[in-house]
Amino acid sequence: MTSPNESNKDISSDNTEVNTNAPEKQNSLLAGIIERATKSGIGRKKLNPSAVESAVAKNMADIHSNPTKLRLAFLGGGSFGTAMANLAARNGCDTTLWVRNKRTVKAMIKTQTNKKYLPGYKLDDSLKYSHDLAAAVKDKDIVFIAVPGLAFRETLKNIAPFISGQSIVSLTKGMEKDTFAMMSDIIKDELPEVNFGVMSGPNLAIEIMKNMPSATVIASESEPLRHAVQAALHSAFFRVFASDDVKGVELGGALKNIYAIAMGMAAAYDVGENTKAMILTRALAEMSRFGVESGANPLTFLGLSGVGDLYATCSSELSRNYRIGNMLGRGMSIEAAVKKLGQTAEGVNTIQQVHEKATKQGIYMPITHALYAVIYEDKAALGVALHLMEAGFRSDVEFVMAHDHSNAALTAQMKTSSDSTDDESGDTDSK
């Protein structure tokens, strides 16, 4: 395993494998990107491009001109992990998709499709499949983890014996149950010496498979890793932006799931556009408020991993968390909704985690507290929503004006109001 200093070396030159036996095969998509970048002036002094743009263009050019391919492993055969693995393979990277179930791997090899999560979408012919974890991870440059949050730590423990210099990138959005650990925290716990990053954004897998223009953010303290991920995944239809705010990007991807559940519930009540806009903007305020208390840059929440992911997840029925919220709003229990969904909805666990931390630290999170009351305390959804409208007033845009009351005071005020009204109503409102 490499030391932190060694892991910061340029991935494209130090960790790749030259295949001298195979003929040089140019990547047409990357070639097209380089050609367009050249025509648009990236690298020309007269346009004064940023150092990052120039470095990314050079990194892509190096990979294109060198017969060496980035060797990538994607762990997790869900919709997003499959879509990203397919994109990397299509871009010319040596890509292996690891799936736990041997029978599923055989079916994917035979049909070139992921029948369970992405039925009807043919995967790239060059994409490899494996159920052997050691074989999938060994000798790779970057290992992308796309397993559910509940299995994230276990997966890192399982691959630890095979890590000898690979970088780790988390594609998982959420928080570990009962610890409030983000995926980056778990990486630092289990693989403390590896180079790592996190990826997040408005990335609905089916839209990516349809080649609908999309974008994401790779966040890492390592500039070479950011550039390598950009070179591996950037395509004509998928843009990859960079950030060094790992905490902010990761929190955006986790917190937005809370508000997707809220929006799904609101949709079940057939609310208007005014209400949806109010939920979105107050959700963004909560996200940035919580993020700052956790050490993130508030401006990160104005980007793709913040408001971008929030909007996509809250406005699409493709979102698992939106569907969970919609079922809850129609009177279904959380257990029945999760069972009907048949997939992991990270927002359910995130609501509990954020509610508990916000309560302890006095962070004003009224929407989160309201959802916790509905899901975990069996409170009436409509009654809780009315309490939200009666809660304390704050300034419109967070961090612009001083607030009249502390976060803790407003949270206590809302909780007291909710408890007293609930006692008076005798819990007669239907969920």
XYZ file of C-alpha atoms in Angstrom:
431
model
C 0.000 0.000 0.000
C 1.363 3.404 -0.938
C 1.973 6.306 1.364
C -0.105 9.486 0.961
C 2.793 11.181 -0.826
C 3.268 8.299 -3.218
C -0.459 8.105 -3.925
C -0.520 11.689 -5.176
C 1.627 10.883 -8.203
C 0.066 11.381 -11.632
C -2.163 8.376 -12.182
C -1.912 8.546 -15.943
C 1.850 8.025 -15.878
C 2.635 5.989 -12.751
C -0.165 3.485 -12.260
C -1.193 2.396 -15.749
C -0.220 -0.743 -17.596
C 1.293 -0.756 -21.080
C 0.036 -3.578 -23.280
C 2.827 -3.998 -25.817
C 1.164 -6.972 -27.475
C -2.098 -5.253 -28.380
C -2.312 -2.874 -31.355
C -2.690 0.797 -30.582
C -6.377 1.580 -30.471
C -7.430 5.191 -30.459
C -10.445 6.305 -28.473
C -12.733 8.184 -30.843
C -14.749 9.883 -28.120
C -11.690 11.235 -26.300
C -10.188 12.166 -29.659
C -13.298 14.171 -30.432
C -13.107 15.930 -27.084
C -9.474 16.848 -27.631
C -10.228 18.091 -31.135
C -13.066 20.287 -29.894
C -10.931 21.510 -26.996
C -8.192 22.480 -29.451
C -10.604 24.302 -31.746
C -12.191 26.151 -28.816
C -8.809 27.392 -27.670
C -8.097 25.413 -24.518
C -4.361 25.754 -24.012
C -4.035 28.951 -26.072
C -2.528 31.787 -24.119
C -4.688 34.421 -25.738
C -7.800 32.946 -24.089
C -6.052 32.701 -20.714
C -7.682 29.396 -19.677
C -7.510 28.285 -16.061
C -4.715 25.988 -14.999
C -7.223 23.216 -14.260
C -8.772 23.357 -17.744
C -5.359 23.236 -19.376
C -4.207 20.368 -17.164
C -7.346 18.333 -17.883
C -6.979 18.882 -21.622
C -3.325 17.793 -21.424
C -4.237 14.756 -19.316
C -6.839 13.675 -21.867
C -4.371 14.231 -24.699
C -1.730 12.118 -22.933
C -4.163 9.238 -22.449
C -5.313 9.482 -26.058
C -1.809 9.499 -27.523
C -0.504 6.743 -25.244
C -1.480 3.096 -25.925
C -1.741 2.633 -22.172
C -5.315 2.394 -20.917
C -6.663 3.326 -17.526
C -7.591 0.115 -15.723
C -10.810 0.520 -13.776
C -12.959 -1.656 -11.539
C -16.568 -0.812 -10.658
C -17.870 -2.679 -7.615
C -21.648 -2.973 -7.569
C -24.040 -3.938 -10.349
C -26.847 -1.509 -9.561
C -28.136 0.998 -12.097
C -25.588 3.772 -11.499
C -22.549 1.526 -11.105
C -23.464 -0.251 -14.333
C -24.049 3.013 -16.202
C -20.668 4.421 -15.131
C -18.836 1.196 -15.954
C -20.467 1.161 -19.373
C -19.459 4.778 -19.964
C -15.835 4.076 -19.022
C -15.694 1.009 -21.263
C -17.178 2.971 -24.143
C -14.487 5.615 -23.595
C -11.808 2.982 -24.175
C -10.812 2.218 -20.584
C -10.000 -1.337 -19.511
C -13.123 -1.724 -17.363
C -14.395 -4.554 -15.160
C -17.813 -4.545 -13.482
C -17.901 -6.675 -10.331
C -21.208 -8.188 -9.209
C -21.514 -10.391 -6.151
C -23.827 -12.990 -7.688
C -22.131 -15.481 -10.029
C -25.369 -16.314 -11.843
C -25.992 -12.625 -12.530
C -22.497 -12.249 -13.975
C -23.064 -15.192 -16.325
C -26.345 -13.658 -17.481
C -24.702 -10.282 -18.104
C -21.893 -11.888 -20.114
C -24.423 -13.775 -22.213
C -26.922 -10.957 -22.816
C -24.700 -7.838 -22.474
C -27.468 -6.279 -20.386
C -28.302 -5.684 -16.729
C -31.804 -7.133 -16.802
C -32.657 -6.236 -13.202
C -31.611 -2.586 -13.066
C -31.254 -1.432 -16.685
C -33.429 -3.753 -18.785
C -33.398 -3.098 -22.493
C -30.077 -1.225 -22.582
C -27.207 -3.017 -24.303
C -23.848 -2.614 -22.592
C -20.592 -1.938 -24.395
C -18.953 -4.989 -25.973
C -15.616 -4.244 -24.287
C -17.044 -4.175 -20.745
C -15.816 -7.107 -18.644
C -17.718 -8.796 -15.807
C -16.542 -10.647 -12.708
C -17.822 -12.117 -9.447
C -14.249 -12.656 -8.214
C -13.483 -9.638 -6.028
C -9.731 -10.169 -5.869
C -9.389 -10.553 -9.637
C -11.566 -7.490 -10.251
C -9.568 -5.199 -7.944
C -5.948 -6.328 -8.407
C -3.690 -4.267 -10.673
C -6.316 -1.594 -11.294
C -5.657 2.147 -11.296
C -8.989 3.264 -9.822
C -11.611 1.245 -7.959
C -15.082 2.809 -8.029
C -17.365 1.693 -5.183
C -21.050 1.693 -6.139
C -22.568 -0.589 -3.497
C -25.388 0.478 -1.122
C -24.310 2.430 1.944
C -25.082 -0.489 4.238
C -22.497 -2.635 2.421
C -19.848 0.054 1.886
C -17.640 -0.641 4.911
C -17.845 -4.402 4.421
C -16.805 -3.994 0.778
C -13.740 -1.943 1.766
C -12.753 -4.533 4.357
C -13.040 -7.247 1.705
C -10.850 -5.472 -0.848
C -8.231 -4.253 1.671
C -5.933 -7.303 1.161
C -5.798 -6.567 -2.582
C -5.061 -2.829 -2.400
C -1.484 -2.038 -3.409
C -1.689 1.483 -4.773
C -5.128 1.753 -6.341
C -7.142 4.908 -5.832
C -10.696 4.630 -4.473
C -13.659 6.668 -5.721
C -17.031 6.457 -3.977
C -20.168 6.539 -6.132
C -22.355 5.806 -3.094
C -24.541 8.593 -1.705
C -25.566 8.468 1.916
C -24.423 7.977 5.476
C -23.574 4.874 7.434
C -26.345 3.796 9.759
C -25.781 4.671 13.432
C -22.355 6.307 12.939
C -23.092 9.347 10.747
C -19.958 8.422 8.796
C -19.854 9.619 5.197
C -18.380 7.244 2.628
C -15.131 9.249 2.614
C -14.921 8.811 6.400
C -15.278 5.053 5.975
C -12.558 5.014 3.325
C -10.217 6.847 5.710
C -11.103 4.375 8.472
C -10.602 1.194 6.487
C -7.949 2.235 3.929
C -6.151 5.148 5.601
C -3.275 5.367 3.122
C -5.156 5.310 -0.180
C -5.772 8.188 -2.525
C -9.540 8.732 -2.699
C -12.345 10.844 -4.082
C -16.142 11.002 -4.193
C -18.450 11.522 -7.146
C -21.896 13.055 -6.997
C -24.361 14.945 -9.139
C -27.744 14.791 -10.905
C -27.068 11.378 -12.400
C -30.187 9.334 -13.128
C -28.758 6.172 -14.656
C -31.429 5.581 -17.286
C -30.947 9.074 -18.717
C -27.193 8.482 -18.921
C -27.788 5.194 -20.755
C -30.022 7.095 -23.191
C -27.144 9.508 -23.908
C -29.100 12.449 -22.556
C -26.630 15.276 -21.755
C -25.645 14.961 -18.089
C -22.878 16.047 -15.729
C -21.324 15.093 -12.409
C -18.669 16.279 -9.953
C -15.515 14.441 -8.891
C -14.242 15.776 -5.573
C -10.785 14.902 -4.281
C -7.807 16.581 -2.682
C -5.688 14.877 -5.339
C -5.548 16.809 -8.592
C -4.153 13.833 -10.586
C -7.041 11.654 -9.412
C -9.573 14.316 -10.405
C -7.991 14.532 -13.853
C -7.900 10.751 -14.281
C -11.601 10.406 -13.437
C -12.423 13.245 -15.826
C -10.440 11.583 -18.598
C -12.038 8.181 -17.919
C -15.685 9.280 -17.809
C -15.934 12.534 -19.739
C -17.744 12.040 -23.053
C -19.763 13.928 -25.615
C -22.873 13.460 -23.469
C -21.403 13.302 -19.967
C -19.368 16.127 -18.470
C -17.234 15.692 -15.360
C -16.474 18.785 -13.296
C -13.894 18.967 -10.496
C -13.969 20.109 -6.874
C -11.693 19.858 -3.857
C -14.597 20.178 -1.370
C -15.056 16.478 -0.618
C -17.306 17.130 2.377
C -19.619 19.513 0.522
C -19.997 17.354 -2.581
C -20.649 14.269 -0.482
C -23.166 15.982 1.793
C -25.054 17.339 -1.205
C -25.438 13.834 -2.584
C -26.613 12.475 0.766
C -28.873 15.269 1.996
C -30.846 15.738 -1.221
C -32.362 12.268 -0.694
C -34.194 13.636 2.348
C -35.940 16.281 0.305
C -36.737 13.923 -2.553
C -38.835 11.978 -0.034
C -40.499 15.235 1.042
C -41.238 16.167 -2.575
C -42.648 12.715 -3.309
C -44.981 13.061 -0.339
C -46.019 16.532 -1.479
C -46.779 15.200 -4.962
C -49.105 12.618 -3.425
C -51.152 15.541 -2.080
C -51.177 17.121 -5.565
C -49.538 20.356 -4.427
C -48.964 23.295 -6.762
C -45.814 24.713 -8.308
C -45.564 27.363 -5.585
C -45.323 24.651 -2.954
C -42.714 22.701 -4.907
C -40.590 25.832 -5.326
C -40.868 26.556 -1.611
C -39.782 23.026 -0.688
C -36.810 23.160 -3.064
C -35.493 26.498 -1.837
C -36.001 25.761 1.862
C -34.368 22.370 1.296
C -31.339 24.093 -0.212
C -31.187 26.388 2.830
C -31.223 23.370 5.148
C -28.539 21.591 3.126
C -26.155 24.559 3.129
C -26.813 25.266 6.823
C -26.045 21.679 7.779
C -23.061 21.603 5.428
C -21.407 24.661 6.950
C -21.807 23.191 10.435
C -20.070 20.063 9.110
C -17.143 21.956 7.600
C -18.272 22.237 3.961
C -18.123 25.290 1.710
C -21.673 26.720 1.371
C -21.003 27.663 -2.256
C -20.652 23.982 -3.130
C -24.389 23.597 -2.620
C -25.036 26.010 -5.481
C -23.377 23.583 -7.902
C -24.204 20.284 -9.561
C -23.788 18.191 -6.418
C -26.048 20.567 -4.476
C -28.927 22.324 -6.181
C -28.372 20.320 -9.398
C -28.783 16.942 -7.736
C -31.537 18.309 -5.492
C -33.606 19.467 -8.470
C -33.145 16.253 -10.463
C -33.958 13.978 -7.540
C -36.939 16.019 -6.379
C -38.538 16.336 -9.807
C -38.158 12.858 -11.265
C -40.244 9.763 -10.703
C -37.103 7.804 -11.614
C -35.728 8.765 -8.186
C -36.028 5.943 -5.653
C -36.399 8.377 -2.765
C -39.098 10.355 -4.577
C -41.050 7.138 -5.123
C -40.694 6.174 -1.453
C -42.058 9.594 -0.434
C -44.933 9.314 -2.872
C -45.939 5.937 -1.457
C -45.744 7.328 2.087
C -47.921 10.261 1.063
C -50.528 7.838 -0.240
C -50.784 6.155 3.159
C -48.384 3.239 2.745
C -46.163 2.277 5.683
C -42.419 2.763 5.377
C -41.868 -0.999 5.534
C -44.364 -1.667 2.739
C -42.975 1.176 0.615
C -39.390 -0.082 0.896
C -40.505 -3.622 0.075
C -42.465 -2.477 -2.981
C -39.552 -0.372 -4.221
C -37.251 -3.406 -4.136
C -34.132 -1.186 -4.088
C -32.208 0.795 -1.494
C -33.552 4.290 -0.785
C -30.704 5.967 1.090
C -32.873 8.885 2.195
C -34.768 6.834 4.789
C -31.611 6.197 6.809
C -30.295 9.719 6.131
C -33.401 11.301 7.661
C -32.779 9.493 10.949
C -29.065 10.309 10.969
C -29.449 13.997 10.150
C -32.381 14.461 12.514
C -30.362 13.103 15.427
C -27.235 15.111 14.658
C -29.155 18.333 13.966
C -31.060 17.943 17.225
C -27.847 17.437 19.212
C -26.042 20.368 17.576
C -28.994 22.752 17.444
C -29.050 23.004 13.639
C -32.392 24.274 12.356
C -33.701 21.526 10.024
C -37.521 21.783 10.058
C -38.201 19.687 6.942
C -35.926 16.904 8.154
C -37.470 16.950 11.632
C -40.946 16.844 10.087
C -40.112 13.806 7.953
C -38.614 12.068 10.971
C -41.887 12.660 12.852
C -43.909 11.127 10.016
C -41.677 8.112 9.349
C -40.335 7.224 12.792
C -42.919 8.694 15.189
C -46.047 7.856 13.182
C -47.235 11.472 13.116
C -49.883 12.576 10.605
C -48.211 13.907 7.462
C -50.770 16.629 6.777
C -50.679 17.863 10.351
C -46.889 17.992 10.349
C -46.957 19.956 7.089
C -49.277 22.540 8.631
C -46.921 22.929 11.586
C -44.097 23.613 9.134
C -46.038 26.541 7.687
C -46.524 27.968 11.189
C -42.879 27.606 12.245
C -40.554 30.544 12.960
C -39.546 32.994 10.245
C -35.974 33.176 8.983
C -34.263 35.175 6.270
C -34.818 33.992 2.707
C -31.223 33.222 1.681
C -28.983 31.565 4.240
C -25.916 33.516 5.455
C -27.172 36.824 3.966
C -29.116 38.189 6.953
C -28.807 37.558 10.661
C -31.608 35.451 12.109
C -33.819 36.629 14.933
C -33.592 33.389 16.873
C -31.055 30.626 17.282
C -31.414 27.369 15.381
C -32.020 25.510 18.620
C -34.745 27.906 19.744
C -36.656 27.648 16.469
C -36.355 23.878 16.434
C -37.682 23.688 19.998
C -40.505 26.053 19.102
C -41.602 23.900 16.194
C -41.376 20.690 18.228
C -43.411 22.157 21.095
C -46.076 23.372 18.690
C -46.197 19.985 16.971
C -46.497 18.045 20.243
C -49.242 20.251 21.666
C -51.338 20.214 18.503
C -50.876 16.477 18.171
C -52.182 15.978 21.716
C -55.219 18.149 20.997
C -56.052 16.324 17.770
C -55.654 12.921 19.346
C -53.776 11.805 16.238
C -57.016 11.717 14.253
C -55.480 13.045 11.022
C -54.801 10.395 8.422
C -51.257 9.964 7.123
